[in-house]
PDB file of C-alpha atoms in Angstrom:
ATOM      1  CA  UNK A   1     142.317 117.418  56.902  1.00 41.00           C
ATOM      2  CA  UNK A   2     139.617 120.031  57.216  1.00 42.00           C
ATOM      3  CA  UNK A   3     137.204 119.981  60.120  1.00 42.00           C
ATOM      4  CA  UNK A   4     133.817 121.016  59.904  1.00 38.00           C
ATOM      5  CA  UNK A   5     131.082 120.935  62.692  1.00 36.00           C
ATOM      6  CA  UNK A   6     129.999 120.619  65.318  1.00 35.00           C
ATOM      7  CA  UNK A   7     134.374 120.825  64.199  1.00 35.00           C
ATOM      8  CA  UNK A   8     139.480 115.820  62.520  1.00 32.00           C
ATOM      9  CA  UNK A   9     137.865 114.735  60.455  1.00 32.00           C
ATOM     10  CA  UNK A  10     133.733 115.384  59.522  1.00 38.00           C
ATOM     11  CA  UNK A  11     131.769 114.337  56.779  1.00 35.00           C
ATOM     12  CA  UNK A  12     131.395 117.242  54.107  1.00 38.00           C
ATOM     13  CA  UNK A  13     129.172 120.073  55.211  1.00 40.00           C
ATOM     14  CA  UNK A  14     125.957 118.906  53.231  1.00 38.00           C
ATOM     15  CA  UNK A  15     122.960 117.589  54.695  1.00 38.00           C
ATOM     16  CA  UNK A  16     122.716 114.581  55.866  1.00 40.00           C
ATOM     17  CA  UNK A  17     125.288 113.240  58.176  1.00 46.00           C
ATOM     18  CA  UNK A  18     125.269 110.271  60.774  1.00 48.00           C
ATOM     19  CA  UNK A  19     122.885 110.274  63.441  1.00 50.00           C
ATOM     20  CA  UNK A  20     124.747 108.254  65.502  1.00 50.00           C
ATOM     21  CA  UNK A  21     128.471 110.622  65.067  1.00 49.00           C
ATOM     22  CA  UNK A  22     126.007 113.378  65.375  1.00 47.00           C
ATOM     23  CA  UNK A  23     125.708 112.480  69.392  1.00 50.00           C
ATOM     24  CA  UNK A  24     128.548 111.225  70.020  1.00 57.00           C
ATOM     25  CA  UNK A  25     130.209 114.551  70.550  1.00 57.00           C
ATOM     26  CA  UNK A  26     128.844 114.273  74.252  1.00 52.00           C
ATOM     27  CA  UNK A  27     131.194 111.300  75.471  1.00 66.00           C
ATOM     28  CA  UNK A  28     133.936 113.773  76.843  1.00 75.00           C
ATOM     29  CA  UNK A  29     131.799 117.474  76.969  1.00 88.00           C
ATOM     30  CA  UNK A  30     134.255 119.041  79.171  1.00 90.00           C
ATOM     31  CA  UNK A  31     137.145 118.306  76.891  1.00 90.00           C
ATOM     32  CA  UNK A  32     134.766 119.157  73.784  1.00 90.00           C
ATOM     33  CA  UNK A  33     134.070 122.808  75.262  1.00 94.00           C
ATOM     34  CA  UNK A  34     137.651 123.629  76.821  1.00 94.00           C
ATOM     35  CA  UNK A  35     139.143 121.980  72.851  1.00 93.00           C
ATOM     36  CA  UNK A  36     136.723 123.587  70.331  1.00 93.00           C
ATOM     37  CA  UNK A  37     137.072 127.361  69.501  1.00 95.00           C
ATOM     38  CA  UNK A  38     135.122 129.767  69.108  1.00 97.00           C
ATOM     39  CA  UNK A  39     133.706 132.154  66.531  1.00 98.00           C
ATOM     40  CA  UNK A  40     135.268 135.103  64.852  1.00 98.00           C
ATOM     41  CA  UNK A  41     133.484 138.061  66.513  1.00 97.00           C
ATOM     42  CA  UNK A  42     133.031 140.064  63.842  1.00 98.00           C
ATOM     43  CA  UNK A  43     130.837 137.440  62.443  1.00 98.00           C
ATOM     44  CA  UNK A  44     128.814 137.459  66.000  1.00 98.00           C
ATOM     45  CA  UNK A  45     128.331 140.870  65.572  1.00 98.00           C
ATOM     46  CA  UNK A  46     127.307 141.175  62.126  1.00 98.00           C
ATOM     47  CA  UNK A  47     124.839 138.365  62.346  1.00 98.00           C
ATOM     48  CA  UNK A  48     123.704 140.493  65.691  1.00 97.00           C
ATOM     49  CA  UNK A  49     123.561 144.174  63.774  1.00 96.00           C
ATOM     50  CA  UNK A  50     121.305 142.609  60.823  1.00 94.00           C
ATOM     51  CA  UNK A  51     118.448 140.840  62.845  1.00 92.00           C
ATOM     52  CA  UNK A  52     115.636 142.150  63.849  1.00 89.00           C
ATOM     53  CA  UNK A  53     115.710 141.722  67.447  1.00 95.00           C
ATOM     54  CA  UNK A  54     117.982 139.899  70.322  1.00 97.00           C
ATOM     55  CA  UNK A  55     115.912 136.468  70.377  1.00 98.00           C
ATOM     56  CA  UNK A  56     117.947 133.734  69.471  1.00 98.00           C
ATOM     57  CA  UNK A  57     117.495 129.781  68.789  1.00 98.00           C
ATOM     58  CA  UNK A  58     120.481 128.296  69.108  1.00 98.00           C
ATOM     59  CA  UNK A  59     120.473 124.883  66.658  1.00 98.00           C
ATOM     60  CA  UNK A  60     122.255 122.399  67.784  1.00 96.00           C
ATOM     61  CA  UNK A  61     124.133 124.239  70.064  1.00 97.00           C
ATOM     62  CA  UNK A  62     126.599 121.552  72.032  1.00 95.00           C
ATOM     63  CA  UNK A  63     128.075 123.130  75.097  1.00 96.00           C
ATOM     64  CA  UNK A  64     127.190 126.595  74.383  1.00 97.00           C
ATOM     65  CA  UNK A  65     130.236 127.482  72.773  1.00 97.00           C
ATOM     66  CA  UNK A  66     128.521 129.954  70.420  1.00 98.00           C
ATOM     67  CA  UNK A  67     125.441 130.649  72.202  1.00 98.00           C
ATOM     68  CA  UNK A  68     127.629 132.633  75.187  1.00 98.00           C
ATOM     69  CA  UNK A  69     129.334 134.292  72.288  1.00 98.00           C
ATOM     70  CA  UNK A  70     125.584 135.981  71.108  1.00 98.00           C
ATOM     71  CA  UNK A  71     124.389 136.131  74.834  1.00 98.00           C
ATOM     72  CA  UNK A  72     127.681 138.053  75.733  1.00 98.00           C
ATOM     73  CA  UNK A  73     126.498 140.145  72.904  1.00 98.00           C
ATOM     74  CA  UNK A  74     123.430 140.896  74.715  1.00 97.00           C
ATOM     75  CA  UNK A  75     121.063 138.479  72.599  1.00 98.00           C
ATOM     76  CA  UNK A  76     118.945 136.147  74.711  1.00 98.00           C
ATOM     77  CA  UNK A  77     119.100 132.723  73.929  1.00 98.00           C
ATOM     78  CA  UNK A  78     117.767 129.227  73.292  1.00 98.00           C
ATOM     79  CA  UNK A  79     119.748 126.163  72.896  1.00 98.00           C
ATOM     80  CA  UNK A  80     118.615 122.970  70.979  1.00 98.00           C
ATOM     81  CA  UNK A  81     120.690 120.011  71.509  1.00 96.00           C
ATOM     82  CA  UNK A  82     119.983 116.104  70.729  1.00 95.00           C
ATOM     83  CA  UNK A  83     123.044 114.779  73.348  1.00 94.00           C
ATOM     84  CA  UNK A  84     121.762 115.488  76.743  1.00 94.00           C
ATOM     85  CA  UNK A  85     125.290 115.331  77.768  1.00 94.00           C
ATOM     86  CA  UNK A  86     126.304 118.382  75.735  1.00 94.00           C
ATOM     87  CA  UNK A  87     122.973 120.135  76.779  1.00 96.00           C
ATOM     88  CA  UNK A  88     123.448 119.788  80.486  1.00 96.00           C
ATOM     89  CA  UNK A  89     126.924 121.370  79.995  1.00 96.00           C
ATOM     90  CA  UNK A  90     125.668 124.436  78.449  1.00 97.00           C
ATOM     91  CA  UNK A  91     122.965 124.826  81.272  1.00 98.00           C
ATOM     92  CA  UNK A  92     125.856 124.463  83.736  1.00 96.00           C
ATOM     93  CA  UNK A  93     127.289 127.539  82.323  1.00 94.00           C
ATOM     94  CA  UNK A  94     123.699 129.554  82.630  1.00 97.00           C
ATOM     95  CA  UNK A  95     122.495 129.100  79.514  1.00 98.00           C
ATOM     96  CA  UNK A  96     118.495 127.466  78.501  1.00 98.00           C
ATOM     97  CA  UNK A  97     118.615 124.456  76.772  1.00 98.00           C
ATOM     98  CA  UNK A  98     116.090 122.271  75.394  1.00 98.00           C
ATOM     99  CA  UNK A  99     116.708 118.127  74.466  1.00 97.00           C
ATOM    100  CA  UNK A 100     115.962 117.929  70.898  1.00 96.00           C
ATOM    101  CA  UNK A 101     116.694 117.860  67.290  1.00 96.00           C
ATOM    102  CA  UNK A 102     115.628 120.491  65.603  1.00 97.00           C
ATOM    103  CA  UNK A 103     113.105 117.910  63.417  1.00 96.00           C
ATOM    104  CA  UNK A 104     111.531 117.154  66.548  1.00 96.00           C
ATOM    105  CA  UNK A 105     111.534 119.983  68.506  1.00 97.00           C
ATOM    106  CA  UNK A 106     108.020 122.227  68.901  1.00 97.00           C
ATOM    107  CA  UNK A 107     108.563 125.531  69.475  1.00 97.00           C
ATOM    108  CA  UNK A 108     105.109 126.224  71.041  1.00 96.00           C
ATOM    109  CA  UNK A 109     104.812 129.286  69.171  1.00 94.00           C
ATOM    110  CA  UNK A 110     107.889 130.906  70.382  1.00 97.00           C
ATOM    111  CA  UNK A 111     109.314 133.074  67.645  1.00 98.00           C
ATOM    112  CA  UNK A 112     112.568 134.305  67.022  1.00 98.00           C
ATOM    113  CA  UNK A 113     114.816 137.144  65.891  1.00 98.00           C
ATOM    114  CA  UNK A 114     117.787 135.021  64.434  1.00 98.00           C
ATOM    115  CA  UNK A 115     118.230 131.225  64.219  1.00 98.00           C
ATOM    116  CA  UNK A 116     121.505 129.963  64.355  1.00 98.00           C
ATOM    117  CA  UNK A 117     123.204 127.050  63.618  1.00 98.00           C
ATOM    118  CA  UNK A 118     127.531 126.546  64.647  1.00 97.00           C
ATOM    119  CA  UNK A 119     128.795 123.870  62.897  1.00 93.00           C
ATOM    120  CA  UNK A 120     125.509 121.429  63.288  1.00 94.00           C
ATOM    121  CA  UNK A 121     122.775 122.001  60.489  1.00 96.00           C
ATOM    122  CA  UNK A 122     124.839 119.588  58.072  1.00 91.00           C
ATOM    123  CA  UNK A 123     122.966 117.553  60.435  1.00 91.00           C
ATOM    124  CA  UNK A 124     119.258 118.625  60.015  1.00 94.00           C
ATOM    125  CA  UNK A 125     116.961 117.272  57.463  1.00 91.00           C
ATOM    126  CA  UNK A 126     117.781 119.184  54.581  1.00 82.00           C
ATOM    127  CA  UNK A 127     113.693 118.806  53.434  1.00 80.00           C
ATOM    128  CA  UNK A 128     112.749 120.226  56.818  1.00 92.00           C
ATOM    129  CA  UNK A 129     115.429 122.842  58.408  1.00 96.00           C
ATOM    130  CA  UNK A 130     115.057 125.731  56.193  1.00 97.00           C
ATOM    131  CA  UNK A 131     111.296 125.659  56.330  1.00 97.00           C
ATOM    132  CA  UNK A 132     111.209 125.338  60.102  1.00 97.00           C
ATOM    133  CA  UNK A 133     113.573 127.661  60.481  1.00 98.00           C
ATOM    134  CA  UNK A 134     111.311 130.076  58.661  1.00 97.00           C
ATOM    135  CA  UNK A 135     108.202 129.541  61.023  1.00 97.00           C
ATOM    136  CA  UNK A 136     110.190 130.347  64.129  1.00 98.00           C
ATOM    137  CA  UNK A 137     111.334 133.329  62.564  1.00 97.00           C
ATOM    138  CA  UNK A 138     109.889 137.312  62.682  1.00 96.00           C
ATOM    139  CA  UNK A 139     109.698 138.926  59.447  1.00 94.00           C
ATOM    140  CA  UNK A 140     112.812 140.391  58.654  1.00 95.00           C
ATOM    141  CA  UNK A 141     114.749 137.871  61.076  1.00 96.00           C
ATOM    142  CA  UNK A 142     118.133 135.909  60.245  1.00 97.00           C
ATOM    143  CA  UNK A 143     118.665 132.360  59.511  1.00 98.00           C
ATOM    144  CA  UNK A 144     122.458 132.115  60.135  1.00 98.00           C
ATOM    145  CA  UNK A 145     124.439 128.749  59.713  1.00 98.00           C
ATOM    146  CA  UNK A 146     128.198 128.744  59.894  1.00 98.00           C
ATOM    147  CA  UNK A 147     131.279 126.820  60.838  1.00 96.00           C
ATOM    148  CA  UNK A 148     134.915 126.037  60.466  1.00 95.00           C
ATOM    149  CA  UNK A 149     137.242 124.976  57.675  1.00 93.00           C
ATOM    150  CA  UNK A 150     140.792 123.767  58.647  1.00 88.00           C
ATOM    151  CA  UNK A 151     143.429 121.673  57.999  1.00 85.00           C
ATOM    152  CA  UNK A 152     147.038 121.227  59.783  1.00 89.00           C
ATOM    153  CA  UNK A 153     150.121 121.084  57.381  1.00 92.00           C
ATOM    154  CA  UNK A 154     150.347 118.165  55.307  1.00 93.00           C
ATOM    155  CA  UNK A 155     153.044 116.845  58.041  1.00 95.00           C
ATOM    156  CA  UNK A 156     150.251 116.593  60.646  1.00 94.00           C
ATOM    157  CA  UNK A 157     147.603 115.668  58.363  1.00 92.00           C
ATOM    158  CA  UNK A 158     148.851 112.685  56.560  1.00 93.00           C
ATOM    159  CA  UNK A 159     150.263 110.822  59.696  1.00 94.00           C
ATOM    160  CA  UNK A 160     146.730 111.127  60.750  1.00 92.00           C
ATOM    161  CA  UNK A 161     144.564 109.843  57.904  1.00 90.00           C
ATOM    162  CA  UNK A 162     147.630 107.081  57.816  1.00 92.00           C
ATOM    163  CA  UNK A 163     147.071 106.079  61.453  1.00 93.00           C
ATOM    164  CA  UNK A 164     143.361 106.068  60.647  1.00 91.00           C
ATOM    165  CA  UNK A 165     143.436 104.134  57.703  1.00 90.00           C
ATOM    166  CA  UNK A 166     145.301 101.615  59.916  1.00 92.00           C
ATOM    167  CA  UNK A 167     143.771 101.229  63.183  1.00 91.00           C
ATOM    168  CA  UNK A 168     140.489 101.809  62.116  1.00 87.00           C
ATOM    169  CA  UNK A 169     139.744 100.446  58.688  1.00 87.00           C
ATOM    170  CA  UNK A 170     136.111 100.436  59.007  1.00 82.00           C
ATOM    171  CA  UNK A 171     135.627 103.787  59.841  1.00 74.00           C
ATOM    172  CA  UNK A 172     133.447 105.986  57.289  1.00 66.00           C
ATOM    173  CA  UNK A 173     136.563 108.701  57.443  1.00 67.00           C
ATOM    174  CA  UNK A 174     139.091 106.075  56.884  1.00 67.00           C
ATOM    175  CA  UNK A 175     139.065 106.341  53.120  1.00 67.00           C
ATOM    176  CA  UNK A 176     139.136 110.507  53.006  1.00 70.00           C
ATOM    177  CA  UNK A 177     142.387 111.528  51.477  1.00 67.00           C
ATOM    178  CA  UNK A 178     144.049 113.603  53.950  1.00 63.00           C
ATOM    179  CA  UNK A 179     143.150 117.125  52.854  1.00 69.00           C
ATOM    180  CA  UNK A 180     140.637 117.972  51.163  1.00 73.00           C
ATOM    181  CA  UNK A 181     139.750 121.543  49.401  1.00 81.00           C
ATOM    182  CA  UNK A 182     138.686 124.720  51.168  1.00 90.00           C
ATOM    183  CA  UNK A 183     135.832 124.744  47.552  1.00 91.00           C
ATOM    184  CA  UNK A 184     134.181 121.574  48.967  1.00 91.00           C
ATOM    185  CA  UNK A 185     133.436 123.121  52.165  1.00 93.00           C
ATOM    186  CA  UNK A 186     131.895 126.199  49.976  1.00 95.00           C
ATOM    187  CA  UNK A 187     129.985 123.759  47.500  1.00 95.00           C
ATOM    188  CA  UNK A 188     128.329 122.763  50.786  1.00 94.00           C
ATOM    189  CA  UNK A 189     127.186 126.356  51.882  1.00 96.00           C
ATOM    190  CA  UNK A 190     126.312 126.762  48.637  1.00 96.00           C
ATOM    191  CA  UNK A 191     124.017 123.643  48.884  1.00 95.00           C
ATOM    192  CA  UNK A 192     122.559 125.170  52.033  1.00 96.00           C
ATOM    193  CA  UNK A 193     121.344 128.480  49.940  1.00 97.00           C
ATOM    194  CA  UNK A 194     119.817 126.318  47.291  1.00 96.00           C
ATOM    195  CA  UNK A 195     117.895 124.353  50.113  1.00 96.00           C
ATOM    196  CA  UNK A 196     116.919 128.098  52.078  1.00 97.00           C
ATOM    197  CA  UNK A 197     115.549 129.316  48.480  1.00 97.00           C
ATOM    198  CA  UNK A 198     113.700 126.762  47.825  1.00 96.00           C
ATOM    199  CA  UNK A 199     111.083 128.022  50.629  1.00 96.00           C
ATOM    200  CA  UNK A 200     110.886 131.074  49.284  1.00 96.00           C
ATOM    201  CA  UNK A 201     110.540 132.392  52.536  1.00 96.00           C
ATOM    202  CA  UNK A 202     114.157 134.000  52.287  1.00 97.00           C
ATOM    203  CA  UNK A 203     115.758 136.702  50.359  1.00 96.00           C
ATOM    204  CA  UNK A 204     118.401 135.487  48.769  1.00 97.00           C
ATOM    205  CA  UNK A 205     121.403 134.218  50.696  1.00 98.00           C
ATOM    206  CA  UNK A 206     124.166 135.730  51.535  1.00 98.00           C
ATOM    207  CA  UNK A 207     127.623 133.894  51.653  1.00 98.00           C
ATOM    208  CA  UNK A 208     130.235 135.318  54.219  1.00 98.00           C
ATOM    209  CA  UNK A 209     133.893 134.499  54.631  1.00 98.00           C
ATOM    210  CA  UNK A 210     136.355 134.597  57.442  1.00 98.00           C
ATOM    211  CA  UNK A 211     139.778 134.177  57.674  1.00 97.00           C
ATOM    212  CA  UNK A 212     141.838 133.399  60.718  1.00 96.00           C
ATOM    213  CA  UNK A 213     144.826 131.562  62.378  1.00 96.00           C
ATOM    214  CA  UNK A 214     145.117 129.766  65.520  1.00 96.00           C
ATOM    215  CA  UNK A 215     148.641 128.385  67.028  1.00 96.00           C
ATOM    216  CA  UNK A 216     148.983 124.911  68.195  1.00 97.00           C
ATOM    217  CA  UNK A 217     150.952 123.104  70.391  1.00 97.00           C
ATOM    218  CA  UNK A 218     151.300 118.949  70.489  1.00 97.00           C
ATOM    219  CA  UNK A 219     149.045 118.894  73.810  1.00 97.00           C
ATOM    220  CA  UNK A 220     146.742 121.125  72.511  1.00 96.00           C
ATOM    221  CA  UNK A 221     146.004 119.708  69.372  1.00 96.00           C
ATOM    222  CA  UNK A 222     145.745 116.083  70.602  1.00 96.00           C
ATOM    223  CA  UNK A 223     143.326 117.648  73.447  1.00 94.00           C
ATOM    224  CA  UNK A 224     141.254 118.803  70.501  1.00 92.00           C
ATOM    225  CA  UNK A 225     141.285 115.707  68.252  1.00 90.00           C
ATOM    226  CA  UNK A 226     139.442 113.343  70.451  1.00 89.00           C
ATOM    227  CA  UNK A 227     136.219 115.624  70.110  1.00 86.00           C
ATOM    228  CA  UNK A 228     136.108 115.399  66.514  1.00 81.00           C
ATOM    229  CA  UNK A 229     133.377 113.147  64.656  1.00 71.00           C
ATOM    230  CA  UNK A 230     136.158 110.524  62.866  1.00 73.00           C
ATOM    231  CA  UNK A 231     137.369 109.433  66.537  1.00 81.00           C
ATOM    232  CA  UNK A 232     134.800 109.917  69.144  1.00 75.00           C
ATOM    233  CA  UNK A 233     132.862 106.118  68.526  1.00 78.00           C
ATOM    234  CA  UNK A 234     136.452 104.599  68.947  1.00 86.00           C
ATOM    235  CA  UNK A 235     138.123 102.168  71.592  1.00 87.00           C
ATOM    236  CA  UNK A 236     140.583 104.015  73.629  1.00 90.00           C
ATOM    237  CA  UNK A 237     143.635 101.427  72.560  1.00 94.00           C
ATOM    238  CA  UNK A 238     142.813 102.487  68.841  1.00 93.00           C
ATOM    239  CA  UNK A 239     142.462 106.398  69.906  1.00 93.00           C
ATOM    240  CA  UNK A 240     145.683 106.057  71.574  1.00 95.00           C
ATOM    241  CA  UNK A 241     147.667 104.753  68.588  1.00 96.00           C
ATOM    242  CA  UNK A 242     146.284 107.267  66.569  1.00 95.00           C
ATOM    243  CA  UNK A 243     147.145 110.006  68.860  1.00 95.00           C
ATOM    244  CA  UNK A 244     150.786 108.922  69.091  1.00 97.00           C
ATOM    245  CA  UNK A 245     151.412 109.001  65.491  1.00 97.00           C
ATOM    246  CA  UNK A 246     150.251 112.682  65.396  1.00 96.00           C
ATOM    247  CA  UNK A 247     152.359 113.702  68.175  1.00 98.00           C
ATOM    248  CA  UNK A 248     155.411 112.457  66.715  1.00 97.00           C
ATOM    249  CA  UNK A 249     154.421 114.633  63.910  1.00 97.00           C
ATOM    250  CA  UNK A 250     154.327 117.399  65.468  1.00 98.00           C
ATOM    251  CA  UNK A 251     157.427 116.705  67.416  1.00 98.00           C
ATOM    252  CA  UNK A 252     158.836 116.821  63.999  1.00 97.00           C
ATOM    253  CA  UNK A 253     157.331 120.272  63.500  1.00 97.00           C
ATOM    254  CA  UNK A 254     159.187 121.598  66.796  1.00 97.00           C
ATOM    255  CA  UNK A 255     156.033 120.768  69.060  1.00 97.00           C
ATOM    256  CA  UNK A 256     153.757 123.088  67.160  1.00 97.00           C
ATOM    257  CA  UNK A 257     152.071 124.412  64.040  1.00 97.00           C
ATOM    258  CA  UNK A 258     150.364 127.347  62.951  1.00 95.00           C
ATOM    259  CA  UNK A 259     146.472 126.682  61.612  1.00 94.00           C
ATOM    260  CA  UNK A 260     144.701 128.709  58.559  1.00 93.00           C
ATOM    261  CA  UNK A 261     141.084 128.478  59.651  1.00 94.00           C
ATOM    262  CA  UNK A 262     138.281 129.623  57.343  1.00 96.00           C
ATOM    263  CA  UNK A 263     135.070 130.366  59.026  1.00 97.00           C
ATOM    264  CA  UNK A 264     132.086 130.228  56.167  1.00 98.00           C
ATOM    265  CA  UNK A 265     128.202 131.648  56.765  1.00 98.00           C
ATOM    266  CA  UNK A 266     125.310 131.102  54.563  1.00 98.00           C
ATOM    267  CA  UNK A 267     123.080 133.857  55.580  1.00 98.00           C
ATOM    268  CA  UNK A 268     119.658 134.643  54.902  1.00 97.00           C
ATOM    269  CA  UNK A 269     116.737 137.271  56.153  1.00 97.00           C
ATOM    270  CA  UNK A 270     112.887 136.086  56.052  1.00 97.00           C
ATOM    271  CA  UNK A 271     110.830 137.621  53.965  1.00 92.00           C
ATOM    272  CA  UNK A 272     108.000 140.126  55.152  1.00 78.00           C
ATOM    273  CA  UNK A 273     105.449 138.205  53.676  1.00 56.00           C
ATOM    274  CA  UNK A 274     104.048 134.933  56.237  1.00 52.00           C
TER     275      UNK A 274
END
């Protein structure tokens, strides 16, 4: 059951995902923020140390999760968010925010040191992103896109895809098997380098990797599952059942579970050349 995005379960990290799951991370943004984690902070700062500056854009960046992760880092930032509802959380918590995707948005000739995208740019045109990224971006500046891989333990995970295959047989995640390799999530990344060389406004790309855990308990992880893109366009009597059929699974674990997490980067400098 790995999650990837903007963070159970998301479609695989290639271009091209669902508008419509795409803002529906907004309906609960307070839960969404206070669920999600963060990012490693080694990966922060290395994505800080190797731009050229501390001007960030901020693609897709929800409730600010990792854009108060570079500003703490002393990078000044820009948020771009389609779901209003997400982008008047982040302003709440000080940080500038613009209503757009990043298709549509005009950057006025604003430029940039780094452009970032946490768990969103599967999400962005693939025909468009890279390219626009690279006309926002100084010489020598960082396109950086990144995001989570994880899965509970089979236990968890399997109750969950069952309960979804049940209760909501229509959904586009209801036929996923329950776990599904870390190498997908990389053939994805990959994807995203193949789409940043193709502008040939890039050196190559780099890929980064980094490994974490996180401990869970029952509340915890059934505060975080209602944020995710398979459940957040469902009734509440269907999110319910689904919910209690997790729980009991971790009940069977002793109330908690320890999570691998994978954090993977594709990341790429512009070229000198305009």
């Amino acid at each position: 059951m790995p999650i990837i995005s903007q963070e159970q379960p998301e479609p695989s990290p290639v271009p091209g995902g669902s508008p419509g799951i795409a803002t529906s991370f907004g309906v609960d943004a307070q839960r969404y923020d206070r669920a999600r984690p963060g990012y490693p902070g080694t990966l922060v700062a290395r994505i800080v140390a190797g731009a050229s500056g501390a001007d960030v854009l901020d693609v897709g960046c929800g409730t600010g999760i990792a854009a108060a992760q570079f500003r703490d880092a002393g990078c000044t930032v820009l948020g771009i968010e389609p779901d209003a509802r997400m982008a008047e959380f982040a302003r709440a918590r000080g940080l500038r925010v613009e209503v757009a995707t990043f298709e549509a948005w005009q950057p006025d000739e604003r430029m940039f040191d780094a452009v970032i995208a946490a768990q969103s740019w599967h999400w962005v045109d693939p025909a468009t992103g890279a390219a626009k990224a690279a006309a926002v971006l100084r010489p020598g500046g960082r396109l950086a896109i990144f995001g989570h891989v994880y899965e509970p333990p089979p236990e968890v995970a399997e109750p969950f895809a069952a309960a979804v295959r049940r209760v909501a047989p229509d959904s586009p995640f209801s036929g996923q098997p329950a776990r599904r390799p870390l190498e997908l999530y990389r053939a994805g990344y990959a994807e995203f380098a193949d789409r940043i060389r193709e502008t040939r406004q890039f050196g190559d790309p780099e890929q980064w990797r980094f490994d974490w855990q996180r401990s869970y308990t029952r509340d915890r992880w059934l505060e975080l599952l209602p944020t995710t893109g398979g459940l957040t366009r469902l009734r509440a009597d269907q999110l319910a059942e689904i919910l209690d059929a997790v729980g009991e699974a971790v009940d069977s674990l002793g109330g908690s579970f320890t999570m691998d997490y994978t954090t993977l980067a594709t990341v790429a400098t512009r070229s000198d050349a305009p």
